Amino acid sequence: MIGDAVEISVLSVSRDKIRLGITAPRDVPVFRKEVYLSIQEEQLSAEGVATKQVEKALDDLSND
């Protein structure tokens, strides 16, 4: 268990693979690590673009 809401189960075990099952409420996001990291990178990039746009707008206002 992870907290009270997320349950991890071992579904099967073979020589070189373990299959896991995850039961979680719909409002709890569950991603593989590489997908999670990709989402984080996209969010940081989008925040950086938004910050630059705001800074440019503020600079344009102060130059008027």
mmCIF file of N, CA and C in Angstrom:
data_model
loop_
_atom_site.group_PDB
_atom_site.id
_atom_site.type_symbol
_atom_site.label_atom_id
_atom_site.label_comp_id
_atom_site.label_asym_id
_atom_site.label_seq_id
_atom_site.Cartn_x
_atom_site.Cartn_y
_atom_site.Cartn_z
ATOM 1 N N MET A 1 0.842 -1.187 0.000
ATOM 2 C CA MET A 1 0.000 0.000 0.000
ATOM 3 C C MET A 1 0.883 1.245 0.000
ATOM 4 N N ILE A 2 0.438 2.260 -0.702
ATOM 5 C CA ILE A 2 1.051 3.582 -0.644
ATOM 6 C C ILE A 2 -0.047 4.498 -0.115
ATOM 7 N N GLY A 3 0.113 4.925 1.110
ATOM 8 C CA GLY A 3 -0.956 5.676 1.751
ATOM 9 C C GLY A 3 -2.171 4.777 1.931
ATOM 10 N N ASP A 4 -3.334 5.387 1.964
ATOM 11 C CA ASP A 4 -4.564 4.609 2.122
ATOM 12 C C ASP A 4 -5.254 4.318 0.801
ATOM 13 N N ALA A 5 -4.818 4.976 -0.279
ATOM 14 C CA ALA A 5 -5.591 4.923 -1.513
ATOM 15 C C ALA A 5 -4.950 4.143 -2.652
ATOM 16 N N VAL A 6 -3.648 3.873 -2.589
ATOM 17 C CA VAL A 6 -2.964 3.237 -3.719
ATOM 18 C C VAL A 6 -2.456 1.854 -3.294
ATOM 19 N N GLU A 7 -2.808 0.857 -4.091
ATOM 20 C CA GLU A 7 -2.395 -0.515 -3.809
ATOM 21 C C GLU A 7 -1.567 -1.047 -4.969
ATOM 22 N N ILE A 8 -0.402 -1.600 -4.653
ATOM 23 C CA ILE A 8 0.475 -2.215 -5.653
ATOM 24 C C ILE A 8 0.420 -3.728 -5.447
ATOM 25 N N SER A 9 0.173 -4.475 -6.532
ATOM 26 C CA SER A 9 0.090 -5.930 -6.458
ATOM 27 C C SER A 9 1.061 -6.557 -7.441
ATOM 28 N N VAL A 10 1.671 -7.657 -7.065
ATOM 29 C CA VAL A 10 2.499 -8.439 -7.984
ATOM 30 C C VAL A 10 1.546 -9.373 -8.730
ATOM 31 N N LEU A 11 1.441 -9.184 -10.040
ATOM 32 C CA LEU A 11 0.521 -9.983 -10.841
ATOM 33 C C LEU A 11 1.157 -11.280 -11.325
ATOM 34 N N SER A 12 2.443 -11.198 -11.709
ATOM 35 C CA SER A 12 3.132 -12.398 -12.158
ATOM 36 C C SER A 12 4.639 -12.188 -12.077
ATOM 37 N N VAL A 13 5.342 -13.316 -11.969
ATOM 38 C CA VAL A 13 6.799 -13.289 -11.923
ATOM 39 C C VAL A 13 7.308 -14.341 -12.899
ATOM 40 N N SER A 14 8.205 -13.929 -13.800
ATOM 41 C CA SER A 14 8.868 -14.878 -14.688
ATOM 42 C C SER A 14 10.364 -14.670 -14.522
ATOM 43 N N ARG A 15 11.162 -15.291 -15.357
ATOM 44 C CA ARG A 15 12.621 -15.202 -15.192
ATOM 45 C C ARG A 15 13.120 -13.773 -15.078
ATOM 46 N N ASP A 16 12.781 -12.947 -16.067
ATOM 47 C CA ASP A 16 13.360 -11.604 -16.097
ATOM 48 C C ASP A 16 12.307 -10.506 -16.064
ATOM 49 N N LYS A 17 11.063 -10.856 -15.729
ATOM 50 C CA LYS A 17 10.001 -9.855 -15.700
ATOM 51 C C LYS A 17 9.119 -10.022 -14.471
ATOM 52 N N ILE A 18 8.717 -8.900 -13.942
ATOM 53 C CA ILE A 18 7.722 -8.871 -12.880
ATOM 54 C C ILE A 18 6.612 -7.951 -13.351
ATOM 55 N N ARG A 19 5.392 -8.430 -13.341
ATOM 56 C CA ARG A 19 4.239 -7.598 -13.729
ATOM 57 C C ARG A 19 3.576 -7.092 -12.460
ATOM 58 N N LEU A 20 3.392 -5.775 -12.412
ATOM 59 C CA LEU A 20 2.758 -5.149 -11.267
ATOM 60 C C LEU A 20 1.388 -4.612 -11.665
ATOM 61 N N GLY A 21 0.486 -4.621 -10.721
ATOM 62 C CA GLY A 21 -0.818 -3.993 -10.910
ATOM 63 C C GLY A 21 -0.932 -2.844 -9.929
ATOM 64 N N ILE A 22 -1.532 -1.763 -10.365
ATOM 65 C CA ILE A 22 -1.688 -0.590 -9.518
ATOM 66 C C ILE A 22 -3.163 -0.232 -9.473
ATOM 67 N N THR A 23 -3.704 -0.160 -8.280
ATOM 68 C CA THR A 23 -5.078 0.275 -8.083
ATOM 69 C C THR A 23 -5.028 1.605 -7.354
ATOM 70 N N ALA A 24 -5.599 2.631 -8.003
ATOM 71 C CA ALA A 24 -5.573 3.976 -7.420
ATOM 72 C C ALA A 24 -6.838 4.713 -7.842
ATOM 73 N N PRO A 25 -7.260 5.693 -7.048
ATOM 74 C CA PRO A 25 -8.407 6.510 -7.455
ATOM 75 C C PRO A 25 -8.099 7.231 -8.772
ATOM 76 N N ARG A 26 -9.114 7.569 -9.523
ATOM 77 C CA ARG A 26 -8.923 8.228 -10.823
ATOM 78 C C ARG A 26 -8.215 9.572 -10.702
ATOM 79 N N ASP A 27 -8.346 10.227 -9.566
ATOM 80 C CA ASP A 27 -7.711 11.544 -9.412
ATOM 81 C C ASP A 27 -6.242 11.459 -9.009
ATOM 82 N N VAL A 28 -5.714 10.247 -8.855
ATOM 83 C CA VAL A 28 -4.292 10.052 -8.540
ATOM 84 C C VAL A 28 -3.578 9.621 -9.818
ATOM 85 N N PRO A 29 -2.725 10.502 -10.384
ATOM 86 C CA PRO A 29 -2.028 10.125 -11.617
ATOM 87 C C PRO A 29 -0.974 9.046 -11.353
ATOM 88 N N VAL A 30 -0.914 8.066 -12.249
ATOM 89 C CA VAL A 30 0.075 6.989 -12.152
ATOM 90 C C VAL A 30 0.763 6.884 -13.513
ATOM 91 N N PHE A 31 2.079 7.128 -13.535
ATOM 92 C CA PHE A 31 2.845 7.099 -14.776
ATOM 93 C C PHE A 31 4.111 6.272 -14.599
ATOM 94 N N ARG A 32 4.591 5.684 -15.697
ATOM 95 C CA ARG A 32 5.936 5.103 -15.692
ATOM 96 C C ARG A 32 6.916 6.258 -15.534
ATOM 97 N N LYS A 33 8.087 5.972 -15.009
ATOM 98 C CA LYS A 33 9.058 7.023 -14.703
ATOM 99 C C LYS A 33 9.415 7.866 -15.923
ATOM 100 N N GLU A 34 9.663 7.223 -17.077
ATOM 101 C CA GLU A 34 10.079 7.983 -18.255
ATOM 102 C C GLU A 34 8.958 8.908 -18.734
ATOM 103 N N VAL A 35 7.716 8.490 -18.583
ATOM 104 C CA VAL A 35 6.578 9.344 -18.965
ATOM 105 C C VAL A 35 6.468 10.511 -17.984
ATOM 106 N N TYR A 36 6.605 10.221 -16.692
ATOM 107 C CA TYR A 36 6.544 11.263 -15.664
ATOM 108 C C TYR A 36 7.624 12.319 -15.893
ATOM 109 N N LEU A 37 8.846 11.892 -16.174
ATOM 110 C CA LEU A 37 9.941 12.835 -16.406
ATOM 111 C C LEU A 37 9.694 13.674 -17.652
ATOM 112 N N SER A 38 9.128 13.075 -18.688
ATOM 113 C CA SER A 38 8.810 13.807 -19.907
ATOM 114 C C SER A 38 7.749 14.880 -19.627
ATOM 115 N N ILE A 39 6.747 14.546 -18.855
ATOM 116 C CA ILE A 39 5.710 15.511 -18.488
ATOM 117 C C ILE A 39 6.317 16.658 -17.689
ATOM 118 N N GLN A 40 7.201 16.333 -16.756
ATOM 119 C CA GLN A 40 7.859 17.368 -15.946
ATOM 120 C C GLN A 40 8.670 18.313 -16.835
ATOM 121 N N GLU A 41 9.410 17.765 -17.791
ATOM 122 C CA GLU A 41 10.205 18.590 -18.705
ATOM 123 C C GLU A 41 9.312 19.524 -19.520
ATOM 124 N N GLU A 42 8.202 19.002 -20.011
ATOM 125 C CA GLU A 42 7.276 19.822 -20.791
ATOM 126 C C GLU A 42 6.709 20.962 -19.952
ATOM 127 N N GLN A 43 6.364 20.664 -18.698
ATOM 128 C CA GLN A 43 5.805 21.698 -17.823
ATOM 129 C C GLN A 43 6.839 22.775 -17.520
ATOM 130 N N LEU A 44 8.077 22.378 -17.250
ATOM 131 C CA LEU A 44 9.127 23.351 -16.980
ATOM 132 C C LEU A 44 9.399 24.215 -18.205
ATOM 133 N N SER A 45 9.390 23.592 -19.370
ATOM 134 C CA SER A 45 9.613 24.333 -20.605
ATOM 135 C C SER A 45 8.482 25.336 -20.832
ATOM 136 N N ALA A 46 7.259 24.904 -20.617
ATOM 137 C CA ALA A 46 6.109 25.794 -20.798
ATOM 138 C C ALA A 46 6.156 26.942 -19.801
ATOM 139 N N GLU A 47 6.557 26.676 -18.570
ATOM 140 C CA GLU A 47 6.671 27.730 -17.563
ATOM 141 C C GLU A 47 7.746 28.733 -17.961
ATOM 142 N N GLY A 48 8.846 28.227 -18.510
ATOM 143 C CA GLY A 48 9.925 29.105 -18.953
ATOM 144 C C GLY A 48 9.476 30.011 -20.080
ATOM 145 N N VAL A 49 8.718 29.459 -21.022
ATOM 146 C CA VAL A 49 8.200 30.255 -22.144
ATOM 147 C C VAL A 49 7.233 31.303 -21.616
ATOM 148 N N ALA A 50 6.359 30.916 -20.710
ATOM 149 C CA ALA A 50 5.385 31.862 -20.157
ATOM 150 C C ALA A 50 6.099 32.974 -19.397
ATOM 151 N N THR A 51 7.123 32.635 -18.640
ATOM 152 C CA THR A 51 7.882 33.638 -17.890
ATOM 153 C C THR A 51 8.539 34.633 -18.841
ATOM 154 N N LYS A 52 9.133 34.125 -19.921
ATOM 155 C CA LYS A 52 9.767 35.008 -20.904
ATOM 156 C C LYS A 52 8.742 35.921 -21.558
ATOM 157 N N GLN A 53 7.550 35.391 -21.842
ATOM 158 C CA GLN A 53 6.512 36.211 -22.460
ATOM 159 C C GLN A 53 6.066 37.324 -21.518
ATOM 160 N N VAL A 54 5.916 37.011 -20.238
ATOM 161 C CA VAL A 54 5.522 38.019 -19.259
ATOM 162 C C VAL A 54 6.619 39.072 -19.120
ATOM 163 N N GLU A 55 7.865 38.634 -19.036
ATOM 164 C CA GLU A 55 8.974 39.574 -18.918
ATOM 165 C C GLU A 55 9.025 40.501 -20.144
ATOM 166 N N LYS A 56 8.811 39.952 -21.330
ATOM 167 C CA LYS A 56 8.830 40.774 -22.545
ATOM 168 C C LYS A 56 7.676 41.779 -22.525
ATOM 169 N N ALA A 57 6.496 41.341 -22.112
ATOM 170 C CA ALA A 57 5.338 42.231 -22.056
ATOM 171 C C ALA A 57 5.593 43.369 -21.061
ATOM 172 N N LEU A 58 6.161 43.032 -19.903
ATOM 173 C CA LEU A 58 6.467 44.057 -18.901
ATOM 174 C C LEU A 58 7.529 45.034 -19.434
ATOM 175 N N ASP A 59 8.506 44.488 -20.143
ATOM 176 C CA ASP A 59 9.557 45.338 -20.727
ATOM 177 C C ASP A 59 8.950 46.268 -21.785
ATOM 178 N N ASP A 60 8.055 45.717 -22.609
ATOM 179 C CA ASP A 60 7.397 46.534 -23.633
ATOM 180 C C ASP A 60 6.570 47.646 -22.993
ATOM 181 N N LEU A 61 5.888 47.343 -21.898
ATOM 182 C CA LEU A 61 5.102 48.362 -21.205
ATOM 183 C C LEU A 61 5.970 49.455 -20.620
ATOM 184 N N SER A 62 7.104 49.074 -20.063
ATOM 185 C CA SER A 62 7.973 50.071 -19.435
ATOM 186 C C SER A 62 8.680 50.933 -20.482
ATOM 187 N N ASN A 63 8.815 50.443 -21.716
ATOM 188 C CA ASN A 63 9.445 51.200 -22.786
ATOM 189 C C ASN A 63 8.474 52.152 -23.478
ATOM 190 N N ASP A 64 7.174 51.993 -23.222
ATOM 191 C CA ASP A 64 6.188 52.881 -23.865
ATOM 192 C C ASP A 64 6.105 54.226 -23.208
#
